[in-house]
XYZ file of C-alpha atoms in Angstrom:
390
model
C 18.468 0.465 -20.309
C 14.720 -0.407 -19.810
C 13.032 -0.027 -16.544
C 11.995 -3.239 -14.801
C 9.112 -3.854 -12.450
C 9.423 -6.102 -9.566
C 6.189 -7.474 -8.112
C 5.857 -9.482 -4.878
C 2.818 -11.568 -4.177
C 2.647 -12.538 -0.549
C 0.223 -14.990 0.759
C -0.282 -15.930 4.426
C -0.254 -19.832 5.040
C -3.588 -21.233 6.191
C -4.361 -17.663 7.741
C -7.442 -18.007 9.882
C -6.413 -21.448 11.302
C -2.699 -20.243 11.910
C -4.148 -17.022 13.860
C -6.157 -19.667 15.972
C -3.131 -21.628 16.612
C -0.855 -18.638 17.562
C -3.721 -17.625 20.231
C -3.826 -21.268 21.301
C -0.346 -22.676 21.307
C -1.793 -26.101 22.744
C -3.164 -26.987 19.085
C 0.289 -26.567 17.520
C 0.859 -29.894 15.387
C -2.743 -30.706 15.533
C -5.282 -30.637 12.409
C -7.532 -27.376 12.982
C -10.717 -26.458 11.033
C -12.124 -22.958 11.205
C -15.825 -22.706 10.281
C -17.942 -24.029 12.974
C -20.079 -27.019 13.784
C -23.654 -26.247 12.547
C -25.085 -28.397 9.813
C -24.551 -25.867 6.928
C -20.979 -24.822 8.137
C -18.270 -25.044 5.746
C -14.336 -24.864 6.261
C -13.122 -21.466 5.860
C -9.559 -22.516 6.761
C -7.555 -25.754 7.364
C -4.415 -25.874 8.917
C -1.725 -27.936 7.019
C -2.108 -31.122 9.392
C -5.635 -31.172 8.372
C -5.236 -30.812 4.715
C -3.037 -33.878 4.527
C -6.378 -35.655 5.085
C -7.642 -34.236 2.084
C -9.705 -31.257 3.685
C -9.973 -28.127 1.940
C -11.454 -24.784 2.101
C -15.202 -24.505 1.346
C -15.775 -28.207 2.115
C -18.707 -28.870 4.508
C -17.461 -29.351 7.962
C -19.026 -32.558 8.198
C -17.327 -34.021 5.251
C -14.111 -32.702 6.455
C -14.692 -34.526 9.884
C -15.366 -37.711 8.081
C -11.788 -37.527 5.957
C -10.293 -35.990 9.672
C -12.053 -37.280 12.914
C -9.499 -35.862 15.037
C -9.778 -32.445 13.707
C -10.468 -29.305 16.137
C -13.307 -27.521 14.789
C -13.089 -23.429 15.959
C -15.501 -20.783 14.944
C -14.807 -17.867 12.657
C -13.404 -14.883 14.643
C -13.528 -12.460 11.987
C -12.665 -9.320 14.073
C -9.166 -10.987 15.365
C -8.457 -12.054 11.769
C -9.070 -8.471 10.737
C -6.814 -7.255 13.317
C -4.143 -9.590 12.463
C -4.530 -8.711 8.881
C -3.969 -4.930 9.412
C -0.616 -5.824 11.282
C 0.539 -7.578 8.090
C -0.638 -5.050 5.721
C 1.362 -2.442 8.004
C 4.530 -4.580 7.435
C 3.814 -4.544 3.730
C 3.648 -0.583 3.685
C 7.075 -0.431 5.369
C 8.754 -1.418 2.233
C 6.289 0.176 -0.328
C 2.922 2.147 -0.598
C 2.135 0.148 -3.502
C 0.108 -2.636 -1.670
C -3.070 -4.164 -3.394
C -4.833 -6.365 -0.977
C -6.717 -9.024 -2.507
C -7.941 -10.360 0.579
C -7.337 -10.323 4.233
C -4.423 -12.752 3.783
C -2.887 -11.780 0.443
C -1.666 -8.832 -1.498
C 0.425 -7.688 -4.426
C 3.192 -5.127 -3.664
C 5.273 -3.365 -6.267
C 8.871 -2.776 -4.914
C 10.195 -1.769 -8.116
C 11.106 1.582 -6.641
C 12.187 0.329 -3.324
C 15.306 -1.613 -4.117
C 17.847 1.092 -3.401
C 16.662 1.073 0.192
C 15.918 -2.505 0.786
C 17.671 -4.681 -1.771
C 16.622 -6.661 -4.664
C 12.830 -8.295 -4.921
C 14.090 -11.700 -3.241
C 15.636 -9.817 -0.523
C 12.856 -7.648 0.193
C 10.452 -10.920 0.234
C 12.731 -12.333 2.466
C 12.586 -9.400 4.687
C 8.975 -9.155 4.854
C 8.586 -12.866 5.681
C 11.017 -12.551 8.346
C 9.050 -9.533 9.880
C 5.695 -11.509 9.820
C 7.347 -14.263 11.226
C 9.238 -12.318 14.003
C 6.830 -9.730 14.769
C 3.359 -11.831 14.347
C 4.488 -15.260 14.706
C 2.997 -16.582 11.620
C 4.328 -18.026 8.165
C 3.703 -16.435 4.921
C 4.731 -17.337 1.198
C 5.924 -15.163 -1.668
C 6.306 -15.113 -5.219
C 8.669 -12.377 -6.854
C 8.317 -11.773 -10.623
C 7.951 -8.900 -13.131
C 4.341 -9.218 -13.444
C 1.415 -9.869 -11.103
C 0.329 -13.193 -12.864
C 3.613 -14.954 -12.357
C 4.268 -13.563 -8.759
C 0.805 -15.061 -8.032
C 1.535 -18.337 -9.502
C 5.045 -18.413 -8.099
C 3.973 -17.785 -4.257
C 1.379 -20.592 -4.732
C 3.938 -23.066 -5.897
C 6.048 -21.744 -2.863
C 3.281 -22.979 -0.136
C 3.638 -23.532 2.333
C 6.071 -20.816 4.292
C 8.265 -20.596 0.883
C 9.857 -18.250 -1.356
C 10.128 -18.511 -5.149
C 11.809 -15.962 -7.438
C 10.999 -15.891 -11.290
C 13.699 -13.568 -12.920
C 12.430 -11.970 -16.140
C 14.367 -14.116 -18.580
C 13.024 -17.331 -16.783
C 9.430 -16.519 -17.080
C 8.568 -18.476 -20.497
C 10.104 -21.564 -18.953
C 8.570 -21.220 -15.617
C 5.079 -20.923 -16.962
C 5.358 -23.455 -19.778
C 4.758 -26.578 -17.981
C 1.940 -25.293 -15.802
C -1.815 -26.469 -16.116
C -3.757 -23.764 -18.183
C -6.291 -23.567 -15.400
C -3.675 -22.009 -13.133
C -3.895 -18.850 -15.261
C -5.794 -16.079 -13.838
C -9.163 -15.698 -15.378
C -9.289 -19.420 -16.638
C -12.264 -20.956 -14.892
C -13.606 -24.477 -15.415
C -15.589 -23.798 -18.510
C -12.442 -22.024 -20.207
C -10.192 -24.638 -18.911
C -12.562 -27.259 -20.741
C -12.521 -25.587 -24.133
C -8.427 -25.235 -23.986
C -8.253 -28.737 -23.257
C -10.458 -29.382 -26.376
C -7.935 -27.595 -28.356
C -5.129 -29.871 -27.123
C -3.878 -27.282 -24.303
C -3.065 -28.959 -21.190
C -0.393 -26.542 -20.596
C 0.507 -22.985 -20.724
C 3.292 -24.034 -22.957
C 0.541 -25.793 -25.407
C -1.600 -22.914 -25.190
C 1.213 -20.558 -26.224
C 1.152 -22.198 -29.604
C -2.352 -21.557 -30.288
C -2.954 -18.315 -32.697
C -4.612 -15.220 -31.381
C -7.420 -15.735 -33.695
C -8.291 -19.405 -32.573
C -8.343 -18.302 -29.007
C -10.716 -15.424 -29.693
C -13.000 -17.496 -31.469
C -13.064 -20.047 -28.670
C -12.652 -17.829 -25.517
C -14.229 -14.392 -26.583
C -12.594 -11.482 -24.715
C -10.834 -13.846 -22.295
C -8.919 -15.115 -25.400
C -6.756 -12.193 -25.838
C -5.602 -12.410 -22.435
C -4.873 -15.755 -22.339
C -2.870 -15.290 -25.547
C -0.776 -12.417 -23.510
C -0.717 -14.342 -20.201
C 0.728 -17.558 -21.992
C 3.675 -15.249 -23.040
C 3.977 -13.700 -19.414
C 2.427 -10.401 -20.399
C 0.348 -8.972 -17.854
C 0.007 -5.103 -18.133
C -2.090 -4.885 -14.543
C -0.157 -2.554 -12.301
C -0.304 -2.722 -8.805
C -3.304 -0.643 -7.720
C -3.635 0.508 -3.870
C -7.465 0.719 -3.031
C -7.117 4.447 -2.672
C -5.513 4.893 -6.137
C -7.333 2.230 -8.280
C -7.710 4.214 -11.595
C -5.552 5.241 -14.299
C -5.185 8.336 -16.638
C -4.235 7.862 -20.143
C -4.727 8.391 -23.996
C -4.396 6.168 -26.920
C -4.850 6.665 -30.692
C -5.458 4.050 -33.460
C -3.876 5.908 -36.614
C -5.205 5.846 -40.107
C -1.907 4.528 -41.650
C 0.611 2.168 -39.693
C 3.568 3.683 -38.079
C 6.894 1.887 -39.377
C 9.252 4.776 -38.609
C 10.539 4.483 -35.105
C 11.207 8.247 -34.826
C 7.726 8.867 -35.759
C 6.620 6.462 -33.222
C 8.729 8.284 -30.573
C 7.193 11.695 -31.615
C 3.758 10.145 -31.214
C 4.491 8.843 -27.788
C 5.582 12.171 -27.109
C 2.215 13.940 -27.905
C 0.301 11.236 -26.098
C 2.435 11.884 -23.040
C 1.624 15.427 -23.082
C -1.954 14.758 -23.371
C -1.862 12.391 -20.570
C 0.177 14.776 -18.378
C -2.325 17.534 -18.760
C -5.476 15.059 -18.032
C -3.470 14.181 -14.679
C -3.250 17.708 -13.883
C -6.942 18.366 -14.755
C -7.948 15.529 -12.028
C -5.512 17.051 -9.581
C -3.645 13.757 -9.226
C -0.060 12.209 -10.159
C 1.027 9.037 -10.724
C 3.922 6.366 -10.302
C 3.193 3.446 -13.078
C 3.582 4.437 -16.737
C 2.055 1.932 -19.156
C 3.178 2.081 -22.542
C 0.390 0.153 -25.102
C 1.624 -0.915 -28.643
C -0.746 -2.575 -31.164
C 0.842 -3.899 -34.241
C -0.878 -3.987 -37.545
C -1.575 -7.684 -37.228
C -3.465 -6.592 -34.203
C -1.416 -8.136 -31.734
C -1.257 -5.848 -28.625
C 1.395 -5.729 -25.891
C 1.949 -3.231 -22.914
C 5.011 -2.438 -20.919
C 4.846 -0.892 -17.368
C 7.196 0.728 -15.343
C 6.905 2.339 -11.602
C 8.721 5.592 -11.023
C 10.259 6.539 -7.522
C 8.039 9.583 -7.131
C 4.613 10.428 -8.395
C 4.592 12.718 -11.478
C 2.010 14.685 -13.678
C 5.109 15.760 -15.969
C 5.211 14.922 -19.712
C 8.915 15.006 -19.744
C 9.081 12.380 -16.899
C 6.253 10.089 -18.558
C 7.956 10.407 -21.830
C 11.430 9.327 -20.311
C 9.677 6.238 -18.925
C 7.844 5.592 -22.420
C 11.386 5.672 -23.985
C 12.906 3.083 -21.881
C 9.666 0.891 -22.147
C 10.037 1.023 -25.850
C 13.083 -0.845 -26.025
C 11.247 -3.763 -24.805
C 8.612 -3.510 -27.882
C 9.151 -4.531 -31.875
C 8.352 -0.719 -32.665
C 10.750 0.026 -35.629
C 10.724 -3.713 -36.560
C 6.968 -4.212 -37.022
C 4.013 -1.647 -38.173
C 2.253 -0.127 -35.712
C -1.514 0.703 -35.664
C -2.096 1.819 -32.050
C -0.203 3.606 -29.320
C -1.315 4.497 -25.833
C 0.173 5.990 -22.874
C -1.083 5.852 -19.503
C -0.481 6.551 -15.744
C -1.852 4.758 -12.844
C -0.908 4.434 -9.070
C -2.672 7.831 -8.581
C -2.124 10.144 -5.688
C -3.165 13.410 -4.954
C -0.825 15.874 -6.708
C -0.326 17.715 -3.082
C 1.162 14.400 -1.964
C 4.617 14.761 -0.321
C 7.451 14.493 -2.928
C 11.186 14.348 -2.560
C 12.550 17.617 -3.830
C 15.629 17.425 -6.176
C 18.962 17.473 -4.251
C 20.613 19.666 -7.222
C 17.933 21.975 -8.102
C 15.371 22.315 -5.459
C 13.708 24.961 -7.329
C 13.178 22.741 -10.522
C 9.648 21.064 -9.444
C 8.576 24.587 -8.992
C 9.560 26.007 -12.294
C 8.144 22.772 -13.984
C 4.850 23.488 -12.302
C 4.843 26.920 -13.699
C 5.591 25.929 -17.058
C 2.809 23.035 -17.235
C 0.125 25.688 -15.727
C 1.317 27.695 -18.922
C 0.780 25.048 -21.208
C -2.550 23.904 -19.989
C -3.828 27.400 -20.156
C -2.883 27.361 -23.846
C -4.694 23.823 -24.364
C -7.534 25.079 -22.652
C -7.874 28.034 -24.790
C -6.763 26.572 -28.183
C -6.899 22.895 -28.003
C -4.566 20.097 -27.265
C -2.960 20.173 -30.678
C -2.057 23.827 -29.848
C 0.909 22.582 -27.508
C 2.430 19.602 -29.584
C 6.046 19.378 -29.863
C 7.524 21.510 -32.471
C 9.150 18.370 -34.151
C 5.629 16.786 -34.520
C 3.851 19.902 -36.018
C 6.808 20.194 -38.576
C 6.272 16.468 -39.850
C 2.643 17.027 -40.478
């Protein structure tokens, strides 16, 4: 059974303005602007009461006051917002160490490995929102989905103070009617080009070929091609573990035999594991990359319960991810394996309940394999099944 990822995007509602109302309860229900009153001041945050008048962030405060003359204008108190943000991030980390802050008021969380402790993604998101409300007195919106792109879109649509869950089987239907400009990375210029191609919605963009998107959008084209299909390989990366380690190979002859593909992936897992150990790190998110003969690429990712630098664990995850590709149905020209969500290899790990000595034996074996590879090259420790196939 394929491993699935559960990503939550949490976004605090009108964060700066909400903190000001929290500290000054007499402002509750009134339109509040945070930004200051100087001639060049812009709105940093507007309460939802102010937004009903058309006020938006980054708008000049003077223009905002013309739209909403009754608004209360307050200066920015960044130290206070940072203090509250730290408390919010602390709540997130009770549920998973895989927290990727995007700003003071929003973050991605990978809770794939947290479900046994806290329930499914919807329950975890609800518990997080309840903790923020109960402990801090603030509202947060959340989106739950299998990938970051969709989780972010879901939280945007859930605002204010809402929760929207998009199961894997509903991703394509969820994306189809949304405007193309909602996709991550699609700015005004790219949106104009997509509109000129007749793609007003993400569903429309899904009908465009990869070649056409590449010709009109350049490198962004391949990303749009994937995002239209709900494909987003980006892992949730905490600031302290923002890199990945991996290996990919383009083959001279397309791979059509699924058994050969598995053997090649096994070799890539071995090489990736050795690179992890050389860097003295272990990782929790395994990503399998496949590029077919028509140059269409897909990536599939899964998060492990514990960080690993062991090829057998990485390979087991890749085998589960392989079932979510067309390997064996379509010719393959490139395979890649990478591990992200990196931590120091001496970080605490849970010992096996059934064989507590197993991790130590695996480390000793891996050290021996590394010594052979260092002396004779990476190919000296390929699996025997691969060497026999050569």
